[in-house]
Short mmCIF file of C-alpha atoms in Angstrom, two decimals:
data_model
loop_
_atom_site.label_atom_id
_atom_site.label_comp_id
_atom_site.label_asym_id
_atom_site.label_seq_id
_atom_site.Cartn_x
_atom_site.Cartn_y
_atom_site.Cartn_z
CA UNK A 1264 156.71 136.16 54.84
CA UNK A 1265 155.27 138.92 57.20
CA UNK A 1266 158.97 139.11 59.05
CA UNK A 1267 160.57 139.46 55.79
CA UNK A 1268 158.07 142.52 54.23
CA UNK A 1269 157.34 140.26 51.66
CA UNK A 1270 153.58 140.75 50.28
CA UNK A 1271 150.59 138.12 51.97
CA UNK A 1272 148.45 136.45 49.98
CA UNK A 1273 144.62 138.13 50.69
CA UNK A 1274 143.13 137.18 54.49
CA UNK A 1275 145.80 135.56 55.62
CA UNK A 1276 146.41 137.00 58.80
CA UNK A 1277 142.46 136.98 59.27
CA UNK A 1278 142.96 132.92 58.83
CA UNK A 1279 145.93 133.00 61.25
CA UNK A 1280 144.05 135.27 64.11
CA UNK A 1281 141.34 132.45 63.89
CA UNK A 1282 143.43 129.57 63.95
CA UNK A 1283 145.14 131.05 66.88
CA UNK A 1284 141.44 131.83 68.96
CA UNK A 1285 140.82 128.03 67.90
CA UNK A 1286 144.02 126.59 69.31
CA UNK A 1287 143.88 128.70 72.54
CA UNK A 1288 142.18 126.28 75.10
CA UNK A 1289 142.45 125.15 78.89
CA UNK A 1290 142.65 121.77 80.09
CA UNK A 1291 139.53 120.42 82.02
CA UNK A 1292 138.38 117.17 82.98
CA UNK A 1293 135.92 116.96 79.87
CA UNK A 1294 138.25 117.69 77.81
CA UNK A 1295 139.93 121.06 76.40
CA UNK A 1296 137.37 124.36 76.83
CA UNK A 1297 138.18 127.05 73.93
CA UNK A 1298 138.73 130.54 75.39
CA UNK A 1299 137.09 133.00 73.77
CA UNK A 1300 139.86 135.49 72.92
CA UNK A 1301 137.84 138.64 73.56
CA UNK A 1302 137.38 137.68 77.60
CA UNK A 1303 141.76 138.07 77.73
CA UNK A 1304 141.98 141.90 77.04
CA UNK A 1305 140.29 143.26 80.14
CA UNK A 1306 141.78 140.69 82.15
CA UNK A 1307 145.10 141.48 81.53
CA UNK A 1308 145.23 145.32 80.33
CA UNK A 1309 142.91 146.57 83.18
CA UNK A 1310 145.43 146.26 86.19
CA UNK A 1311 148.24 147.14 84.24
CA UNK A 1312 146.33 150.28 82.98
CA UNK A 1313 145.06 151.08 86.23
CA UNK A 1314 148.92 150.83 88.39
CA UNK A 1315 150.52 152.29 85.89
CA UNK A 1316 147.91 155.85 86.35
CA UNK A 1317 149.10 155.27 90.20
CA UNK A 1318 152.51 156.09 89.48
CA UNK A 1319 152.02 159.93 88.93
CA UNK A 1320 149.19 162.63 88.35
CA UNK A 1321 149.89 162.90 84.76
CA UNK A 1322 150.24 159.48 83.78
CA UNK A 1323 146.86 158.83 85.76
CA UNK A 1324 145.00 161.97 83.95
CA UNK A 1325 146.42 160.71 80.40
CA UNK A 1326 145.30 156.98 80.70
CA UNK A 1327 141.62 157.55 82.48
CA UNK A 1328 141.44 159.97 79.55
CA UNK A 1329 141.85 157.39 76.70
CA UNK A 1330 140.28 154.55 78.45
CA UNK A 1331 136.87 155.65 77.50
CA UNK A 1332 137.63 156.71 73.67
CA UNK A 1333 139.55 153.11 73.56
CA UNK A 1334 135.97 151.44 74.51
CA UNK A 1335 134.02 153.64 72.52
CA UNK A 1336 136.42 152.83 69.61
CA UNK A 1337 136.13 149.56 69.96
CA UNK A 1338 132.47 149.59 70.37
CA UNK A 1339 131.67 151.20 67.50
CA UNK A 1340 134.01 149.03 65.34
CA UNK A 1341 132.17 145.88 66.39
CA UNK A 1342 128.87 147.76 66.37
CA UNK A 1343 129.63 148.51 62.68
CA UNK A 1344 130.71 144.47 61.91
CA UNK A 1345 128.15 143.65 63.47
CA UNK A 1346 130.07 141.59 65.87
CA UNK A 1347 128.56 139.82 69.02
CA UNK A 1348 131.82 139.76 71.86
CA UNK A 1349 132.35 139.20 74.86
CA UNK A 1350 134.90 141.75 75.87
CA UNK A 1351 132.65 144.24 77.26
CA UNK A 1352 131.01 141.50 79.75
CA UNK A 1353 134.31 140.52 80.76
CA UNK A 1354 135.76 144.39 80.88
CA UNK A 1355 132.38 145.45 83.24
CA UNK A 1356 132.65 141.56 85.42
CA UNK A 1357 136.34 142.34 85.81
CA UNK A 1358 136.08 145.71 86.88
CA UNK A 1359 133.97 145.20 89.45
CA UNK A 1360 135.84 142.35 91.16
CA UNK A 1361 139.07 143.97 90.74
CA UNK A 1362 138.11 147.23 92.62
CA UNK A 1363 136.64 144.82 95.25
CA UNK A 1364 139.72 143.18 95.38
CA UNK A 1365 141.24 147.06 95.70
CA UNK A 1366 138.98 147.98 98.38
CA UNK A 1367 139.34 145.06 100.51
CA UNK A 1368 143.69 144.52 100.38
CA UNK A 1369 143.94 148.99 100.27
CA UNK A 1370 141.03 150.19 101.90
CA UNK A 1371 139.37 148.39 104.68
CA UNK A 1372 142.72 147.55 106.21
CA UNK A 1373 143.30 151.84 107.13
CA UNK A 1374 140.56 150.91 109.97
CA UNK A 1375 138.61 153.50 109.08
CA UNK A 1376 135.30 151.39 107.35
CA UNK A 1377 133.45 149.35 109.84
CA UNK A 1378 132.44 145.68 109.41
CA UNK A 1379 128.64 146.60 108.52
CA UNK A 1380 129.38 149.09 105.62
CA UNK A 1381 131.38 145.88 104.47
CA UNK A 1382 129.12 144.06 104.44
CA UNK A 1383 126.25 146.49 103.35
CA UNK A 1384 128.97 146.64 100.08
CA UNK A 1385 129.00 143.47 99.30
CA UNK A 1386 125.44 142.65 99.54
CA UNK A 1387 124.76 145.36 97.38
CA UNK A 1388 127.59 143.88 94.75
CA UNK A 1389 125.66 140.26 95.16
CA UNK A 1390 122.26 142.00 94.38
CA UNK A 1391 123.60 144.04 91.62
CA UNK A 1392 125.12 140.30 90.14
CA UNK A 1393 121.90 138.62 90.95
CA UNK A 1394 119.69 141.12 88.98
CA UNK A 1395 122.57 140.99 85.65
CA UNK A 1396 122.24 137.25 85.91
CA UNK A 1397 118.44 137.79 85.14
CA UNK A 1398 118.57 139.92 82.76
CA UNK A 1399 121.26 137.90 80.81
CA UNK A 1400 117.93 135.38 80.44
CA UNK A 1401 116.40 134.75 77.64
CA UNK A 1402 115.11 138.52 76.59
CA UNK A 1403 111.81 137.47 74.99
CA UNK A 1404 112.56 135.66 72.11
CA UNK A 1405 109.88 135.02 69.12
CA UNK A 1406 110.21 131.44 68.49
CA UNK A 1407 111.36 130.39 65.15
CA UNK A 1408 108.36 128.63 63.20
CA UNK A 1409 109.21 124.90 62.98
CA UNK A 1410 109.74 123.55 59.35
CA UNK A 1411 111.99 124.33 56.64
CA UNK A 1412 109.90 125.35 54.10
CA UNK A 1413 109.49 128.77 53.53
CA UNK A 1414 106.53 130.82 52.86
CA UNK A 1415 105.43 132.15 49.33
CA UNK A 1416 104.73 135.36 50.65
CA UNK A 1417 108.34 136.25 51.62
CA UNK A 1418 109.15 139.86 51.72
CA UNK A 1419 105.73 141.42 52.19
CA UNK A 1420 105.02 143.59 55.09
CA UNK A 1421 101.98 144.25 56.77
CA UNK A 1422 100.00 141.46 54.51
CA UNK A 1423 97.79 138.40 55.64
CA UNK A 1424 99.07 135.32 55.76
CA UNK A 1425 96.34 132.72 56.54
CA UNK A 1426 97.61 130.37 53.75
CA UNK A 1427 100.69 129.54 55.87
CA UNK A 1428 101.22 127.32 59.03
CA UNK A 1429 104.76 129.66 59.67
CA UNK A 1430 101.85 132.57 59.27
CA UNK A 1431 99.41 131.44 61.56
CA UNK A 1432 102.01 130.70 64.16
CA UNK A 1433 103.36 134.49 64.07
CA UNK A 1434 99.70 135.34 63.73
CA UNK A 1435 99.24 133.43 66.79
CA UNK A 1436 102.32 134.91 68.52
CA UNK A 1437 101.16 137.85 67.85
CA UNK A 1438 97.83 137.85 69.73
CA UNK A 1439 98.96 135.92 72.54
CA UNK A 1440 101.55 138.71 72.84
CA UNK A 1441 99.07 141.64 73.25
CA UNK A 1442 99.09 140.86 77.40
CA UNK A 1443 102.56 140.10 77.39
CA UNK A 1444 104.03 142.86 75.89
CA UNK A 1445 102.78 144.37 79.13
CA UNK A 1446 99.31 146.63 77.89
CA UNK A 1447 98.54 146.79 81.67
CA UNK A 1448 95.52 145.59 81.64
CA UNK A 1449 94.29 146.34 85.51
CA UNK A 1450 96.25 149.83 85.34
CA UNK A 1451 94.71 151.66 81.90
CA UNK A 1452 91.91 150.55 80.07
CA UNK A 1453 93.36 152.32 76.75
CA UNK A 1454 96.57 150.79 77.51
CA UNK A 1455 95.19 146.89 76.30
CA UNK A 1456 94.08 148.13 73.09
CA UNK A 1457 96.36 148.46 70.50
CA UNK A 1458 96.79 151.99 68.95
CA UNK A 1459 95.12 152.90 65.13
CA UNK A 1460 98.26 152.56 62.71
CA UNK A 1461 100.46 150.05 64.39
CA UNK A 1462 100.57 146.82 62.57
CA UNK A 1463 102.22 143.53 62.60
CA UNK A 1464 105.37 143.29 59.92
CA UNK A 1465 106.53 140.37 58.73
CA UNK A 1466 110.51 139.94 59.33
CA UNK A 1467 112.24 137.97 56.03
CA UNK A 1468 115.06 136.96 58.56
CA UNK A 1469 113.09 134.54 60.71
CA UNK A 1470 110.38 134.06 58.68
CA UNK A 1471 107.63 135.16 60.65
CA UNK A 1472 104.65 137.67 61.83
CA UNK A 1473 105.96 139.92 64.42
CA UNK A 1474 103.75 141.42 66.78
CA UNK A 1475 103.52 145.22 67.76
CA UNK A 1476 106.78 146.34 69.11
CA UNK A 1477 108.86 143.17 68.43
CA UNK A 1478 111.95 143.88 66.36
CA UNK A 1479 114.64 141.61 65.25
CA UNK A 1480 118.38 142.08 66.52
CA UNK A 1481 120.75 142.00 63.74
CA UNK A 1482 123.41 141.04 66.62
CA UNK A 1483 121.32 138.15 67.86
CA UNK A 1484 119.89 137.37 64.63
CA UNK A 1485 116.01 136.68 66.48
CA UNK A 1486 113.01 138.53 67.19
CA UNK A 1487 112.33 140.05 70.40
CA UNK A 1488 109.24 140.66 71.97
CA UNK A 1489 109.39 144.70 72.70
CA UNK A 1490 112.79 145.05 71.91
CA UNK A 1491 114.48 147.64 73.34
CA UNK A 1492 118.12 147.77 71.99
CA UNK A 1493 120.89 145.81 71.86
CA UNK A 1494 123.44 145.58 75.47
CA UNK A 1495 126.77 145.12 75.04
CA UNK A 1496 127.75 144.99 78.45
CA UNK A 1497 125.25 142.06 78.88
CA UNK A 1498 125.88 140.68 75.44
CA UNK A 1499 122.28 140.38 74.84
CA UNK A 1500 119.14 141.87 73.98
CA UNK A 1501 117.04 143.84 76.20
CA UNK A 1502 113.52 142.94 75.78
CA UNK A 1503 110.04 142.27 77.31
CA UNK A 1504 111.03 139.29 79.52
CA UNK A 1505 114.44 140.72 81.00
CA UNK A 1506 114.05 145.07 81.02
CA UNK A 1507 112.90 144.61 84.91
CA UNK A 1508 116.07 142.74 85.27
CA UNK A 1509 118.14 144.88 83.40
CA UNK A 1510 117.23 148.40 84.93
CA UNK A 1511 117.30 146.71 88.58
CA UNK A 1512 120.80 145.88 87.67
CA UNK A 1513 121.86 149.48 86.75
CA UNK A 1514 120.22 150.39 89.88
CA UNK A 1515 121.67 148.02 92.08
CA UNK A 1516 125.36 148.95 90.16
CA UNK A 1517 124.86 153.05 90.81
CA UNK A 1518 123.87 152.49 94.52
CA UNK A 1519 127.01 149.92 95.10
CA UNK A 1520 129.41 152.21 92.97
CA UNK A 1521 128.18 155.64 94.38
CA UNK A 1522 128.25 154.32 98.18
CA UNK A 1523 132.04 152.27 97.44
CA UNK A 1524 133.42 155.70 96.36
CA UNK A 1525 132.04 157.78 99.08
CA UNK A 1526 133.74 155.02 101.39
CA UNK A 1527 136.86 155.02 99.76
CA UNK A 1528 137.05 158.94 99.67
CA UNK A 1529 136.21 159.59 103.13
CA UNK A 1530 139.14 156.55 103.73
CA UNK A 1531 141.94 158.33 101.79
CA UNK A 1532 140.45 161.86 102.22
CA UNK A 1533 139.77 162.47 105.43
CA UNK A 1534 138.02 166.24 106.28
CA UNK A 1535 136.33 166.80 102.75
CA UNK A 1536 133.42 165.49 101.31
CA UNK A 1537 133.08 163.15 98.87
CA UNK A 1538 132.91 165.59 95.51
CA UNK A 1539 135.12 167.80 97.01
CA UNK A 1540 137.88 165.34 97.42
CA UNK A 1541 137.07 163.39 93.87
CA UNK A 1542 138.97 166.80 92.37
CA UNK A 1543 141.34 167.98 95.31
CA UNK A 1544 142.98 165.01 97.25
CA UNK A 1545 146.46 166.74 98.18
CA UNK A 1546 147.36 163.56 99.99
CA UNK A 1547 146.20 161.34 97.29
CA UNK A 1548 149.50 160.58 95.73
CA UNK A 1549 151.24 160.62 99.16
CA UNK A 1550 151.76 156.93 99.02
CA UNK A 1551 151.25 154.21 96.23
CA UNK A 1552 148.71 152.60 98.11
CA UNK A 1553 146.65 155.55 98.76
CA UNK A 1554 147.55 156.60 95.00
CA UNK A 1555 145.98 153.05 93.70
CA UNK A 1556 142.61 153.74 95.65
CA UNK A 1557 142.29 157.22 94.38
CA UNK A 1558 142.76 156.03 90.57
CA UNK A 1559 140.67 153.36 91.20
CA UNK A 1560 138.35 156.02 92.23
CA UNK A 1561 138.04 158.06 89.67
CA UNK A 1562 137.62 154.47 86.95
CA UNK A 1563 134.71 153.70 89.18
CA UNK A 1564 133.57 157.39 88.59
CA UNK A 1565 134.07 157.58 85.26
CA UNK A 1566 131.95 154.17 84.42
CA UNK A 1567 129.39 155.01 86.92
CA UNK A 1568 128.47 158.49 85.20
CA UNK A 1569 128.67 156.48 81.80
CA UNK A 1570 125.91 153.95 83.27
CA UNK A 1571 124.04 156.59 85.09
CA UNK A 1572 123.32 158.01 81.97
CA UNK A 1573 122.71 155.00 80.64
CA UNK A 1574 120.34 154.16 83.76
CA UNK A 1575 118.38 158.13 83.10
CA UNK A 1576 117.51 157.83 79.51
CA UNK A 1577 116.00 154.52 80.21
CA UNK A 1578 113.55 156.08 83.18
CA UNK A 1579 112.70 158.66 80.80
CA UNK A 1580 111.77 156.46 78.08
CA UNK A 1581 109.83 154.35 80.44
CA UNK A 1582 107.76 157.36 82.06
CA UNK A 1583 107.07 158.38 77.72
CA UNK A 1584 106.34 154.53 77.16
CA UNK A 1585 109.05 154.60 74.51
CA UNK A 1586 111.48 151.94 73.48
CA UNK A 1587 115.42 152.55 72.29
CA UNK A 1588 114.41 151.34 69.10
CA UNK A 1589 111.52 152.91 68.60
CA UNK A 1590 112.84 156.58 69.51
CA UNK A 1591 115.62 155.34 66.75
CA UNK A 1592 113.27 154.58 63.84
CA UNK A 1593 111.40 157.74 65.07
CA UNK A 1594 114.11 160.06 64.62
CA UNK A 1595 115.13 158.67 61.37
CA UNK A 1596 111.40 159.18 60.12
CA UNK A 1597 110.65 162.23 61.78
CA UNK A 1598 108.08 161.20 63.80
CA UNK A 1599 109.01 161.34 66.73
CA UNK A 1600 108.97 164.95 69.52
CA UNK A 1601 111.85 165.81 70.76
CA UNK A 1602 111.34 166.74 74.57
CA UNK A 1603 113.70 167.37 77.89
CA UNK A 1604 116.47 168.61 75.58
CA UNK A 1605 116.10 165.46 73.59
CA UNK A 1606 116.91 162.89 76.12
CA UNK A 1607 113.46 161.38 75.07
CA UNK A 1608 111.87 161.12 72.21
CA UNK A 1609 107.60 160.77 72.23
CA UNK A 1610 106.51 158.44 69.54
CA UNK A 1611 103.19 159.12 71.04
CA UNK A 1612 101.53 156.03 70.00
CA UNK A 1613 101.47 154.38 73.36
CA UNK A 1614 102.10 157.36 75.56
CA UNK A 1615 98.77 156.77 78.25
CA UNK A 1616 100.56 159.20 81.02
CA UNK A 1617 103.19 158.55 83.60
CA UNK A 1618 101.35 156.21 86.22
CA UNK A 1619 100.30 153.95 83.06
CA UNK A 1620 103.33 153.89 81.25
CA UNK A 1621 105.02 152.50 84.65
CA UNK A 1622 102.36 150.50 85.40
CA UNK A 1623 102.46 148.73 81.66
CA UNK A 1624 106.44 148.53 82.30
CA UNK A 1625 106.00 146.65 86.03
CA UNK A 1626 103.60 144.39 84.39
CA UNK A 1627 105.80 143.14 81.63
CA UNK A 1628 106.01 139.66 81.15
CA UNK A 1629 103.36 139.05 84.10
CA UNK A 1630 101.10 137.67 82.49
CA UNK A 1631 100.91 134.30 80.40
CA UNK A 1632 100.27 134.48 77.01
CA UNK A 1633 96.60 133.34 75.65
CA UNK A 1634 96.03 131.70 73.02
CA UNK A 1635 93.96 133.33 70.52
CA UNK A 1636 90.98 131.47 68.24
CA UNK A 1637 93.36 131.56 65.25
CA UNK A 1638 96.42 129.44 67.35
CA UNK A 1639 93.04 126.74 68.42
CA UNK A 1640 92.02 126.47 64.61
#
């Protein structure tokens, strides 16, 4: 009916696109594994993409151009379904083991990178994969209060809710929480006590007491323990147990990525520094091999300024003790400051100065949770 124009009755090709993701499966010796169809894209658009912008200057400036506003497109479109997938995991796993691959078969072989910045690359790339293996952990998830029955109290905030075992448990959460949400204890004294106005909400969704700083991830559809936002190149949340994890990773990537470029550019630009030849390479396009590295280049360039910035705005929110979520639901109340240009925005309510707030970040998740009186009653 779709060859011939002829009209479709409503969602059909929504029930055909998931039929297809359904059928499309490997063998394996357990029996057929279902491909998720989101993991295919990168895989197979990324090279093509990539030695297509080797073939000439132009064709190179117009698809590093739309690469970005295709992600962002496509990020925002999920973002607004509210959509977990997988493609941006695969897109960021596959870039980096593709430009490997590039810088091992186009690079190395010129002569001009010893064997120990080699290797000093690829222990930084196994470091980088260690750390984003972490942080794809669990991120501090609120467990779900056993039972099926729900409470009478559904749907209001900020209330006691002794009556209830599902209560008591997120009561119980709650207080156990205080020293692992990371309040520092043996780096600020004001730091451990919770500041005048923040309560405890009670989320409808999971049916239970948050504690201070816990939010629940529409994406995930739990409650994290200081949830910070939301990472789509993880596909996960970013919370108490795995933010270490997850800004050791960025770190890990923009020392790999910065010191592979610099290595490549001094390869296929010989004479100029590296920032000097990122923008004037005469001999970049000399041959296709050469041509490949430099496009390859300026991909790894473009992502790593994307994730530096990425990498910056979390610093500053950790020096301000401030959470991604938290500076949102700030700026929506307006009550929030807006400060360095407004990169960061100061809730203020558990700003205790920049050696504390670090202190309470490196401490996150240290300690085990103790059980209150309330969770022994």
């Amino acid at each position: 009916r779709w060859l011939t124009c002829k009209s479709l009755p409503p969602g059909a090709l929504e029930r055909i696109a998931d039929t297809i993701a359904d059928r499309l499966r490997v063998p394996w010796f357990s029996g057929a594994v279902k491909i998720n169809v989101s993991l295919v894209p990168p895989l197979v658009l990324l090279p093509v993409f990539l030695h297509v912008a080797a073939l000439h200057f132009l064709l190179g400036l117009i698809i590093l151009t739309s690469l970005p506003v295709v992600v962002l497109w496509y990020y925002y479109l999920t973002h607004r379904r509210k959509e977990r997938t997988l493609f941006f995991l695969s897109l960021g796993l596959f870039s980096l083991g593709y430009m490997y691959y590039v810088f091992l078969r186009e690079v190395v072989p010129r002569g001009h990178v010893e064997y120990s910045q080699v290797v000093a690359l690829t222990c930084g790339l196994i470091l980088m994969l260690a750390a984003l293996s972490r942080a794809k952990k669990d991120p501090g998830y609120l467990p779900i209060p056993a039972g099926n029955e729900k409470p009478s109290h559904q749907g209001l905030p900020n209330k006691s809710v002794r009556g209830s075992s599902s209560g008591l448990h997120g009561i119980s959460g709650a207080a156990s929480s205080r020293a692992v949400n990371g309040e520092a204890k043996g780096y600020c004294r004001m730091s451990a006590e919770q500041p005048e106005g923040v309560k405890k909400d009670w989320c409808t969704k999971c049916q239970l007491v948050r504690p201070a700083r816990a939010g629940h991830c529409r994406l995930c559809g739990r409650c994290v323990r200081r949830l910070d936002h939301h990472c789509v190149w993880i596909n996960s949340c970013v919370g108490e147990h795995n933010h270490q994890a997850f800004i050791l990773a960025l770190s890990f990537f923009m020392l790999t990525s910065v010191y592979g470029i610099t290595l490549t550019l001094h390869t296929i630009c010989r004479g100029r520094t590296p920032f000097v030849a990122l923008f004037y390479c005469p001999g970049a396009y000399s041959d296709y091999s050469s041509a490949l590295s430099f496009t390859c280049v300026w991909y790894c360039a473009i992502v790593t300024a994307g994730m530096g910035y990425i990498l910056l705005i979390q610093l500053l929110n950790i020096s301000y003790n401030v959470t991604e979520r938290e500076a949102r639901l700030a700026l929506r109340d307006n009550t929030g400051r807006r400060l360095l240009g407004g990169l960061v925005i100061d809730t203020g309510q558990y700003n205790r100065g920049f050696l504390c707030n670090w202190g309470h970040f490196l401490s996150l998740g240290s300690s085990p949770p103790q059980r209150s009186a309330e969770d022994i009653v």
